[in-house]
PDB file of C-alpha atoms in Angstrom:
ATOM      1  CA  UNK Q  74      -3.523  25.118  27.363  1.00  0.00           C
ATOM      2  CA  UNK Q  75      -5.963  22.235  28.171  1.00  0.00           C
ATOM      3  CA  UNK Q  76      -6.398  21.026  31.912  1.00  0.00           C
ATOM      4  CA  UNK Q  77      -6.894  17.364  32.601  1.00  0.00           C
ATOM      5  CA  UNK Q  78      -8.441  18.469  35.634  1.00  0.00           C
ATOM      6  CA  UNK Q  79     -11.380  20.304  33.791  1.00  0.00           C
ATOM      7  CA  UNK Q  80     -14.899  19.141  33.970  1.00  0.00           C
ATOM      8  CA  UNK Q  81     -15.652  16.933  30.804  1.00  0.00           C
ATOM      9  CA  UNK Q  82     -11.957  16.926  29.879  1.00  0.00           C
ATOM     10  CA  UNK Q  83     -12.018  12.678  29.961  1.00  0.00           C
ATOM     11  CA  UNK Q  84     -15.010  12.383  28.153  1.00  0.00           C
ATOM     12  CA  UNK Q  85     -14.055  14.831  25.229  1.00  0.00           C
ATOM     13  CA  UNK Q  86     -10.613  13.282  24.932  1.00  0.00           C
ATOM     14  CA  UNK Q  87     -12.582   9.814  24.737  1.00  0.00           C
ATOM     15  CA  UNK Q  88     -14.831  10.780  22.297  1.00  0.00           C
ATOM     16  CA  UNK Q  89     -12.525  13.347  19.894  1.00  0.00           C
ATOM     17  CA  UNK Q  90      -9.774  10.058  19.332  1.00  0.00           C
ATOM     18  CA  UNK Q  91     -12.675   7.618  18.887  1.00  0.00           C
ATOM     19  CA  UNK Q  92     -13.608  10.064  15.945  1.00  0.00           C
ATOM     20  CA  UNK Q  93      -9.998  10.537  14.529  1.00  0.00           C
ATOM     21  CA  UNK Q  94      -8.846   6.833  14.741  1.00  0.00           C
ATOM     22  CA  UNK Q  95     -12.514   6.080  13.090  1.00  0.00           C
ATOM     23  CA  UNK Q  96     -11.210   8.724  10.157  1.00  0.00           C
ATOM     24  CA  UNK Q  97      -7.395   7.162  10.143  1.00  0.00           C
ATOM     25  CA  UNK Q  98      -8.696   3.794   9.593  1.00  0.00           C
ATOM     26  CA  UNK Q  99     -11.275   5.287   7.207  1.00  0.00           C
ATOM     27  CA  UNK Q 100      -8.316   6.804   5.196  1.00  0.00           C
ATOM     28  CA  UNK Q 101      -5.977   3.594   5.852  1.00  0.00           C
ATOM     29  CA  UNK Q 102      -8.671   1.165   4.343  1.00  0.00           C
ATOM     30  CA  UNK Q 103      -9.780   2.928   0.992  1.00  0.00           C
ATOM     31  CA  UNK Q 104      -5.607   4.320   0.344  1.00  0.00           C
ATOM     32  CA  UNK Q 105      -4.988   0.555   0.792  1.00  0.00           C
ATOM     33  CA  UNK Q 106      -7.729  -0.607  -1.346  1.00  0.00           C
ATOM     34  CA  UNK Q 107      -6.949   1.258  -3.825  1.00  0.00           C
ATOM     35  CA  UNK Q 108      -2.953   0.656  -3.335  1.00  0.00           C
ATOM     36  CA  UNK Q 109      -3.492  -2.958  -4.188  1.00  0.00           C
ATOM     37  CA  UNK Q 110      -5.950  -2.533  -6.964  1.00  0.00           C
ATOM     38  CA  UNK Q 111      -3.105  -0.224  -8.991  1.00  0.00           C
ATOM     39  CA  UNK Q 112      -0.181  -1.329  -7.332  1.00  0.00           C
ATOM     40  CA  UNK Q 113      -0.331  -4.882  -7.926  1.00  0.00           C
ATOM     41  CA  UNK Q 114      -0.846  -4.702 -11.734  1.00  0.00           C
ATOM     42  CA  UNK Q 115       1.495  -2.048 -11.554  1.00  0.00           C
ATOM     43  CA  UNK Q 116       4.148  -3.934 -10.427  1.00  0.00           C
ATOM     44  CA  UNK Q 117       3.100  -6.826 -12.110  1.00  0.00           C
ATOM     45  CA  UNK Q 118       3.558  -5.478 -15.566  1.00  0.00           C
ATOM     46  CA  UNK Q 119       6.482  -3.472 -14.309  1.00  0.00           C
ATOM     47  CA  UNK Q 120       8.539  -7.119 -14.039  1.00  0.00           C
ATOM     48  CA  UNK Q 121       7.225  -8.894 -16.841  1.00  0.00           C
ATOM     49  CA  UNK Q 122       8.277  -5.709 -19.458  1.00  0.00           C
ATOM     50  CA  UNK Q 123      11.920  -6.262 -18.586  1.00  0.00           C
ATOM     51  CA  UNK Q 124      14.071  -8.008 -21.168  1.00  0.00           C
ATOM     52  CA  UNK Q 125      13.455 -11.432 -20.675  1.00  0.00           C
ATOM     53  CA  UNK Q 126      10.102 -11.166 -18.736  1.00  0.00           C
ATOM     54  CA  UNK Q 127       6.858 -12.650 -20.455  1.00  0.00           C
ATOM     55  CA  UNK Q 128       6.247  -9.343 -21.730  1.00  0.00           C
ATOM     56  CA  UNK Q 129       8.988  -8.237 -23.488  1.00  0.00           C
ATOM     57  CA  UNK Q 130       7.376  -7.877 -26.378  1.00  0.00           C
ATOM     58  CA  UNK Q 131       3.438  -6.794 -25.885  1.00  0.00           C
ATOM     59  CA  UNK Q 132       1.262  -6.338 -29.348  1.00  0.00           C
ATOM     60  CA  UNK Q 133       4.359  -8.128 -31.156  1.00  0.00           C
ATOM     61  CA  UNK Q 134       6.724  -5.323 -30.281  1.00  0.00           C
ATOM     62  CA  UNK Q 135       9.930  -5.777 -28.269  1.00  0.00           C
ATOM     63  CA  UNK Q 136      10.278  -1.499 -28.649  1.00  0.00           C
ATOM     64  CA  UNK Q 137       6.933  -1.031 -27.044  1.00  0.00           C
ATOM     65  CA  UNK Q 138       7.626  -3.079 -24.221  1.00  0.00           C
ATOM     66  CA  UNK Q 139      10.949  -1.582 -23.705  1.00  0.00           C
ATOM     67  CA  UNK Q 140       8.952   1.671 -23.839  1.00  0.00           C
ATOM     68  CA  UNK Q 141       6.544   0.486 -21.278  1.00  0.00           C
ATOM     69  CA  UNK Q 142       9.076  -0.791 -19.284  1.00  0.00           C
ATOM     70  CA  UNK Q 143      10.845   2.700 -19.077  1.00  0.00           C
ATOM     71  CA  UNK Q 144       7.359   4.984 -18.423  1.00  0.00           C
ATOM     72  CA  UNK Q 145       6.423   2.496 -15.761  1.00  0.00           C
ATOM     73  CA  UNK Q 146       9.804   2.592 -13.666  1.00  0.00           C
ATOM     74  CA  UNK Q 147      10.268   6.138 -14.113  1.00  0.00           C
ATOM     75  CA  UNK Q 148       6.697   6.667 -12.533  1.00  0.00           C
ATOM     76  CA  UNK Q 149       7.745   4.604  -9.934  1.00  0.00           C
ATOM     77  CA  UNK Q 150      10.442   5.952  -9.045  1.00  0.00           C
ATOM     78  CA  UNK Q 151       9.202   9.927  -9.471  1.00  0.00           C
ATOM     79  CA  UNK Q 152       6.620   8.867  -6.888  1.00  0.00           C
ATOM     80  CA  UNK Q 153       8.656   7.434  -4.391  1.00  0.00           C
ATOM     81  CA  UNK Q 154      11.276  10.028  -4.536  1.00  0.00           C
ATOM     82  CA  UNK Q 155       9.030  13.415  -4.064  1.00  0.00           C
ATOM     83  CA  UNK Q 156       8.442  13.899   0.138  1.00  0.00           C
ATOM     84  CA  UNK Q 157       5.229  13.276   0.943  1.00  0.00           C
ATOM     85  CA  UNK Q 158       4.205  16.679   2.638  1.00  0.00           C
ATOM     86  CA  UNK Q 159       5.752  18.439  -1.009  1.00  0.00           C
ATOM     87  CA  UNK Q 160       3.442  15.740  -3.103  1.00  0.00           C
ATOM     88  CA  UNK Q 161       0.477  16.219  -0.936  1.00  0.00           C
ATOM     89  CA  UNK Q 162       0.415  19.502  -1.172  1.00  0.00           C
ATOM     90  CA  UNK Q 163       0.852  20.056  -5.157  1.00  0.00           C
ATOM     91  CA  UNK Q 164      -2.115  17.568  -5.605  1.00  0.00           C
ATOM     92  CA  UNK Q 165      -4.271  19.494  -4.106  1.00  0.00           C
ATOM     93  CA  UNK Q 166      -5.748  20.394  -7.600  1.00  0.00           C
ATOM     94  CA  UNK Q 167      -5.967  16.800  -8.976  1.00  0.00           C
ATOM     95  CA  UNK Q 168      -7.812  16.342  -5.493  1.00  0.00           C
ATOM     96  CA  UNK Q 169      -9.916  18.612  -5.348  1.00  0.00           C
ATOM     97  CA  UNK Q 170     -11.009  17.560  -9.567  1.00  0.00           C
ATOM     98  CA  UNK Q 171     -11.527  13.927  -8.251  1.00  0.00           C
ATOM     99  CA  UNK Q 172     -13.466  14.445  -5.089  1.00  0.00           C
ATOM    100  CA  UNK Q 173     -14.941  17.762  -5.081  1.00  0.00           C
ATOM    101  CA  UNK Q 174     -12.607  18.812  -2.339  1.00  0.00           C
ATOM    102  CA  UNK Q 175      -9.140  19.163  -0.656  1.00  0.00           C
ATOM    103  CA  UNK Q 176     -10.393  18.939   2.902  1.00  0.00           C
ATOM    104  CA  UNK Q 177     -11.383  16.025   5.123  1.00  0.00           C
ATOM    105  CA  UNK Q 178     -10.270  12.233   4.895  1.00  0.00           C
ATOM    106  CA  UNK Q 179     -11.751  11.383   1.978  1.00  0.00           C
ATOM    107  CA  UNK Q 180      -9.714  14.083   0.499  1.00  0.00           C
ATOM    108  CA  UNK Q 181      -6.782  12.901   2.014  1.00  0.00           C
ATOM    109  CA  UNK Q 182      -7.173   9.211   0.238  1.00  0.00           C
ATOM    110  CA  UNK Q 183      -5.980  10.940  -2.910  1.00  0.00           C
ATOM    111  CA  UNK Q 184      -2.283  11.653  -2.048  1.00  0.00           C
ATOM    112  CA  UNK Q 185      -2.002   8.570   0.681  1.00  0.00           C
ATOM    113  CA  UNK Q 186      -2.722   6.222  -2.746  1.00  0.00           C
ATOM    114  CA  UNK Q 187      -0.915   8.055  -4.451  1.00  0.00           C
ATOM    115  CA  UNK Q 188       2.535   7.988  -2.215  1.00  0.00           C
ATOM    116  CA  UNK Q 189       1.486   3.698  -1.081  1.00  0.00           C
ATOM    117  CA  UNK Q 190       0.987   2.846  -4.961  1.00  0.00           C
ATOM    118  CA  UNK Q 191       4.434   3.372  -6.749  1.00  0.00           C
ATOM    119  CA  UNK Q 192       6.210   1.976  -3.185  1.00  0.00           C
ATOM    120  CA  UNK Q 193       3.842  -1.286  -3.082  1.00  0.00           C
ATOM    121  CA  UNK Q 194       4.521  -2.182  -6.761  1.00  0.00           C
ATOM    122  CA  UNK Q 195       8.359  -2.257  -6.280  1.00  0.00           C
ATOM    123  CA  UNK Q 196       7.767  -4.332  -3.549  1.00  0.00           C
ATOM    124  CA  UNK Q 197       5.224  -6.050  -5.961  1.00  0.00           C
ATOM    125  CA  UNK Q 198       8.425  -6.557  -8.125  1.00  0.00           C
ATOM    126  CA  UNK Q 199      10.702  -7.307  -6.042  1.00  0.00           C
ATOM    127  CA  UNK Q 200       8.672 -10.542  -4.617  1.00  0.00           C
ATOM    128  CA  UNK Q 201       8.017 -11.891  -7.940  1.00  0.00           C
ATOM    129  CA  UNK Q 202      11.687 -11.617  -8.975  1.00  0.00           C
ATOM    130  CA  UNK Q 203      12.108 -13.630  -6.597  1.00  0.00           C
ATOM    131  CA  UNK Q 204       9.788 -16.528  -7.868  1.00  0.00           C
ATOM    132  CA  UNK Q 205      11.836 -20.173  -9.179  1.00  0.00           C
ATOM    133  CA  UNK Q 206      12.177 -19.083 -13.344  1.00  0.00           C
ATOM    134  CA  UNK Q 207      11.730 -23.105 -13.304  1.00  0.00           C
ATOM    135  CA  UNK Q 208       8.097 -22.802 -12.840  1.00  0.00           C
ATOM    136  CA  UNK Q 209       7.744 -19.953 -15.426  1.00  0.00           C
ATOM    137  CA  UNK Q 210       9.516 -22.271 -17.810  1.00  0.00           C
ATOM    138  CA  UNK Q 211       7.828 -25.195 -16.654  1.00  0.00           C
ATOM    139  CA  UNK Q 212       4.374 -23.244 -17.527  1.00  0.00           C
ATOM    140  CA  UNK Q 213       5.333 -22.202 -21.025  1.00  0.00           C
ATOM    141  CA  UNK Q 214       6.359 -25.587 -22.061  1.00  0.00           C
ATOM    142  CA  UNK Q 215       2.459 -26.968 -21.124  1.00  0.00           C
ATOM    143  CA  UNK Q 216       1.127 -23.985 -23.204  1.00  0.00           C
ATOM    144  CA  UNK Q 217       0.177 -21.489 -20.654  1.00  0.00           C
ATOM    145  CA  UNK Q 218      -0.457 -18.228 -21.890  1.00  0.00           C
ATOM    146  CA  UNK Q 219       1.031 -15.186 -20.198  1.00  0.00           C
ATOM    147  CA  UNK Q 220      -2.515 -14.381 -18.496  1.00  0.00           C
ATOM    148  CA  UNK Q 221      -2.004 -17.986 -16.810  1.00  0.00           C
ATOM    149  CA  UNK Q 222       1.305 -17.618 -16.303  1.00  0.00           C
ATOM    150  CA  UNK Q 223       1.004 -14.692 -14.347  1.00  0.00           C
ATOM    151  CA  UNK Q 224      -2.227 -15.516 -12.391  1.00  0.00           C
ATOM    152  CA  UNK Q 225      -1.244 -18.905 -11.770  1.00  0.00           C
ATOM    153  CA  UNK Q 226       2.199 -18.843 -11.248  1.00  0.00           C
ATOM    154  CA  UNK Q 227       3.995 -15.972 -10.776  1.00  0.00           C
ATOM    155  CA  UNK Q 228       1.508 -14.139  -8.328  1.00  0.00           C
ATOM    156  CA  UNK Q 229       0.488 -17.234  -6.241  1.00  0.00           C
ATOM    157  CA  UNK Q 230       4.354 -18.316  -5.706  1.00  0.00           C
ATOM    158  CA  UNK Q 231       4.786 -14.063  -5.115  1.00  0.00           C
ATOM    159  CA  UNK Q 232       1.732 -13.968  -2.260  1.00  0.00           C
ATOM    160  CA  UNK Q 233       4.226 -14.252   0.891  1.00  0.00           C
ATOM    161  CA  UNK Q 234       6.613 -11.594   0.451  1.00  0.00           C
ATOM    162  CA  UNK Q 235       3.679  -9.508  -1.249  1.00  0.00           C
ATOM    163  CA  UNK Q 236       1.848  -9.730   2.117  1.00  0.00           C
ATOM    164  CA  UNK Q 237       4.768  -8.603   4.085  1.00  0.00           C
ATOM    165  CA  UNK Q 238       5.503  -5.866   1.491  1.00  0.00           C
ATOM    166  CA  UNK Q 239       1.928  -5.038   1.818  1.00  0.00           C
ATOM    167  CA  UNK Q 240       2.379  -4.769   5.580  1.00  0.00           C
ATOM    168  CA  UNK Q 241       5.354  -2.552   4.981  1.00  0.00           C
ATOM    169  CA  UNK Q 242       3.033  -0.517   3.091  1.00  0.00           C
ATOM    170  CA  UNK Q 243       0.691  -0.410   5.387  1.00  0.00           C
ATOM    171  CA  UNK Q 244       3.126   0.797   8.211  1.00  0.00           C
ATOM    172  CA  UNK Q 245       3.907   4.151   6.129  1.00  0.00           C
ATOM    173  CA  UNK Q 246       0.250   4.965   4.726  1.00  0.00           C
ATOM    174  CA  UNK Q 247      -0.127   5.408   8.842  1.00  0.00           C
ATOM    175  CA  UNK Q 248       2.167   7.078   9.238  1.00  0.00           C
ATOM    176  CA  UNK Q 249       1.464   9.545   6.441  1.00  0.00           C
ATOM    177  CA  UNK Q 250      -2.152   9.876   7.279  1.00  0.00           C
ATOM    178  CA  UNK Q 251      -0.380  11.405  10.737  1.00  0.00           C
ATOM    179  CA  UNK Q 252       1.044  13.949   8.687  1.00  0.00           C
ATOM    180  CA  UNK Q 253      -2.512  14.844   6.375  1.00  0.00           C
ATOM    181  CA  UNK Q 254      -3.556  16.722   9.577  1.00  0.00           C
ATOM    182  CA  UNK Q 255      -1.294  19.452   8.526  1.00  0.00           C
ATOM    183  CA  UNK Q 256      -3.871  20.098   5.304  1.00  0.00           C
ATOM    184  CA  UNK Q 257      -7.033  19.467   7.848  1.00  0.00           C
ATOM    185  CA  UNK Q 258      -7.070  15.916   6.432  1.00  0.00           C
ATOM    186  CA  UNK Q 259      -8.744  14.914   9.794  1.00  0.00           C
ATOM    187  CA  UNK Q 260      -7.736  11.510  11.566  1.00  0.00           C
ATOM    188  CA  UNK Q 261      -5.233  11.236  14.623  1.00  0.00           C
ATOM    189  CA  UNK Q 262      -2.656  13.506  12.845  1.00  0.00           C
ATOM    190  CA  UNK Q 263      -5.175  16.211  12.878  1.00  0.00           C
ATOM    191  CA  UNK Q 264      -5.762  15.611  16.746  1.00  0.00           C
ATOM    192  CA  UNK Q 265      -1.982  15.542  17.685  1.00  0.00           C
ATOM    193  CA  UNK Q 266      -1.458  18.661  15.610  1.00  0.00           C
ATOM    194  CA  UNK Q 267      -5.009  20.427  16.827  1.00  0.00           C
ATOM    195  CA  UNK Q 268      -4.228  19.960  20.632  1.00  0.00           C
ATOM    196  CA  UNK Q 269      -1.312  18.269  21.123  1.00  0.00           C
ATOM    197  CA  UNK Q 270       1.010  20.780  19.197  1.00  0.00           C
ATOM    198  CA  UNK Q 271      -1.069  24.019  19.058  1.00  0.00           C
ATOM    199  CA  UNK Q 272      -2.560  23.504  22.848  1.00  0.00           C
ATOM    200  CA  UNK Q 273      -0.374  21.743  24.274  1.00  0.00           C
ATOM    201  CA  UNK Q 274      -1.826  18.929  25.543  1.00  0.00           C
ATOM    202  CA  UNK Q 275       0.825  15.987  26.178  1.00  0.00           C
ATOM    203  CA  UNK Q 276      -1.869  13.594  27.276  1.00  0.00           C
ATOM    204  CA  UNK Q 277      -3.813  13.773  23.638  1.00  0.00           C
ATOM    205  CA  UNK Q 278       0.053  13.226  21.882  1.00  0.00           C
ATOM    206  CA  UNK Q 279       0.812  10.256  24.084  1.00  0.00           C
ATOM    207  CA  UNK Q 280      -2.765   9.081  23.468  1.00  0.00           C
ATOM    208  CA  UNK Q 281      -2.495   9.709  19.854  1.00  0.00           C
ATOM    209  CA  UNK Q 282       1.282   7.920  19.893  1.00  0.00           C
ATOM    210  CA  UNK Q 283      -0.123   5.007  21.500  1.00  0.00           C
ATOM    211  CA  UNK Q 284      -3.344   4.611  19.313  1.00  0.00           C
ATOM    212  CA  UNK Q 285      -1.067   4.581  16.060  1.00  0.00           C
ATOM    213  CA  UNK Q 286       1.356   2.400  17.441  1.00  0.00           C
ATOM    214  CA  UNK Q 287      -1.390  -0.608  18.910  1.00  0.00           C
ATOM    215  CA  UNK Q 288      -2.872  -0.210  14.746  1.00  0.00           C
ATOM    216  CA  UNK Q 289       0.579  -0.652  13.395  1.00  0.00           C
ATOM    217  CA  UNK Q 290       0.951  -3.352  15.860  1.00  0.00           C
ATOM    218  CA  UNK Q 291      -2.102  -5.173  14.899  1.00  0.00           C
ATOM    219  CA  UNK Q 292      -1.532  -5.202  10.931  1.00  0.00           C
ATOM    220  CA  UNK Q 293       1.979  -6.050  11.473  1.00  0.00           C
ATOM    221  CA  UNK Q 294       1.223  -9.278  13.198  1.00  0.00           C
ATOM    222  CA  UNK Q 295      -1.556  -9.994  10.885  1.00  0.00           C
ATOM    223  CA  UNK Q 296       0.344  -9.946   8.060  1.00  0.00           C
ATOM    224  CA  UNK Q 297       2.829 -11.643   9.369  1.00  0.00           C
ATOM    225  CA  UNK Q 298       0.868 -14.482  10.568  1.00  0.00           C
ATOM    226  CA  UNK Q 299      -0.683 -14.735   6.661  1.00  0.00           C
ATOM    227  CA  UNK Q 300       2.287 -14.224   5.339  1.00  0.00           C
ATOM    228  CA  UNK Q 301       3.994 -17.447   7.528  1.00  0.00           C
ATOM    229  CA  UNK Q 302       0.944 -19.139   6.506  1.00  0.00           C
ATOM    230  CA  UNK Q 303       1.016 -18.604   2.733  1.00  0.00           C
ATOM    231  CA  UNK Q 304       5.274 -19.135   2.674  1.00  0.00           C
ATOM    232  CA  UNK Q 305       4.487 -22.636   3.814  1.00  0.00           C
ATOM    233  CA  UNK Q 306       1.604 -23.024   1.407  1.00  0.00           C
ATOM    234  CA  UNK Q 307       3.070 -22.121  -1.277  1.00  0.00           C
ATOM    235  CA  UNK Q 308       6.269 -24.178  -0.336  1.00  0.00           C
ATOM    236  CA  UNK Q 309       4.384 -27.096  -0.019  1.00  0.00           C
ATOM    237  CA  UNK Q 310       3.153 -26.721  -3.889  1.00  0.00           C
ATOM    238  CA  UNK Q 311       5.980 -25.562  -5.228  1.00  0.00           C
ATOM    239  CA  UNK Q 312       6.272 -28.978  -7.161  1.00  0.00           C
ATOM    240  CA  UNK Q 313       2.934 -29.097  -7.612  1.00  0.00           C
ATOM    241  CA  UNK Q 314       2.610 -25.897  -9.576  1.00  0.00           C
ATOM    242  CA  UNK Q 315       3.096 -28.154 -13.221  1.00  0.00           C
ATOM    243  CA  UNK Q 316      -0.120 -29.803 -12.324  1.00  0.00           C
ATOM    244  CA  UNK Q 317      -1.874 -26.492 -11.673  1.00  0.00           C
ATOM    245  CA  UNK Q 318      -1.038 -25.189 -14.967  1.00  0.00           C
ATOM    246  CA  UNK Q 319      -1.474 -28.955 -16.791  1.00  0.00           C
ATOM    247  CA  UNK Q 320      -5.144 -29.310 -15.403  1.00  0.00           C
ATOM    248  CA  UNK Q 321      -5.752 -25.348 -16.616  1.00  0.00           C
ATOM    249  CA  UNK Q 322      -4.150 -25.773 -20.103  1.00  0.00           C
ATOM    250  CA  UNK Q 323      -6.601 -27.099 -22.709  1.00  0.00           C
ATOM    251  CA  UNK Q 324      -5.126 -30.387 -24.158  1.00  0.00           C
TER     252      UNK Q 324
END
């Protein structure tokens, strides 16, 4: 059992949770990175496969797109449903093949993408569902391809609820990096498990409890601040969304 009262004790708290909240926000940053770079298309291509969407029918083929459609949501769904501590563990293999190891936080990236990817592209497609089909159909009678469609339309309109979905996201990849200290993942987790749990040390959980909840605290409002910002943006050009497309469209 540690004693508060030890010689030192302050300092080494100080400087063992300035390491692990460097390593959470490490793992945070590059699992979100990578979150948004697969997600988004993800959940992007994941709408616009449905019947009806703008890509019912990719290469010609209404089948393939149905196909598509199917693969995509059933990925989606497989990798939201597994628990995270039974999905981190049995990708251990995969990686330990991508980075060399199973240990550490860069390790631990591997499963937090993998668990913030298929939940940030349903909330990918759930914000662009919600889009006005007006301006969809407003684009496709000026010409627009899908690309422009898509890129000009249906993601720009989508940005608000894709930042608070994003901030959603956000909230559990925290959370789970708590729980990567279980595999020696590293970060706070690691620190609340290491001393708080196996040395019982309440003042390093409380410390730990408090760290995680100021981060989640700070992206929250963040987003939500952006997200306020770009609702009333994007409200504001609503009606101005024909001209976006016009002036894009070759004549």
């Amino acid at each position: 059992m540690i004693d508060p009262n030890a010689p030192g004790f302050w300092a080494e708290l100080f400087e063992v949770l300035l390491i692990a909240t460097g390593e959470t926000l490490y793992m945070v940053f590059f699992a979100l990175l990578l979150t948004v770079l697969i997600g988004l298309p993800l959940g992007v291509v994941l709408v616009t496969t449905e019947t009806g969407g703008i890509l019912e029918k990719p290469f010609g083929s209404q089948p393939v797109g149905r196909i598509l459609n199917r693969v995509l949501e059933f990925v989606v769904n497989l990798g939201r449903s597994v628990p995270f501590v039974i999905l981190m563990v049995a990708l251990i293999p995969f990686t330990r093949l991508v980075v060399g190891t199973s240990i550490g936080s860069t390790a631990a990236i591997v499963p937090l993408s993998a668990v913030a990817i298929p939940f940030f592209a349903r909330m990918v497609e759930i914000a662009i569902k919600e889009v006005d089909a007006g301006l969809v159909e407003a684009a496709e009678s000026l010409g627009a391809t899908r690309w422009q469609i898509i890129s000009k339309v249906l993601v720009p309109e989508a940005l608000s609820p894709m930042i608070l979905g994003l901030a959603t996201t956000v909230t559990s990849i925290i959370n789970f990096s708590a729980m990567v200290g279980v595999v020696a993942g590293g970060g706070l987790g690691s620190v609340a498990l290491r001393y708080g749990y196996q040395r019982y040390s309440v003042i390093h959980m409380i410390t730990v409890i408090i760290i995680i909840f100021v981060i989640v605290m700070v992206l929250q409002g963040i987003a939500a601040r952006l997200a306020r910002r770009l609702a009333h943006r994007g409200s504001a050009s609503a009606t101005t969304v024909r001209d976006k497309i016009a002036a894009d469209v070759p004549a």
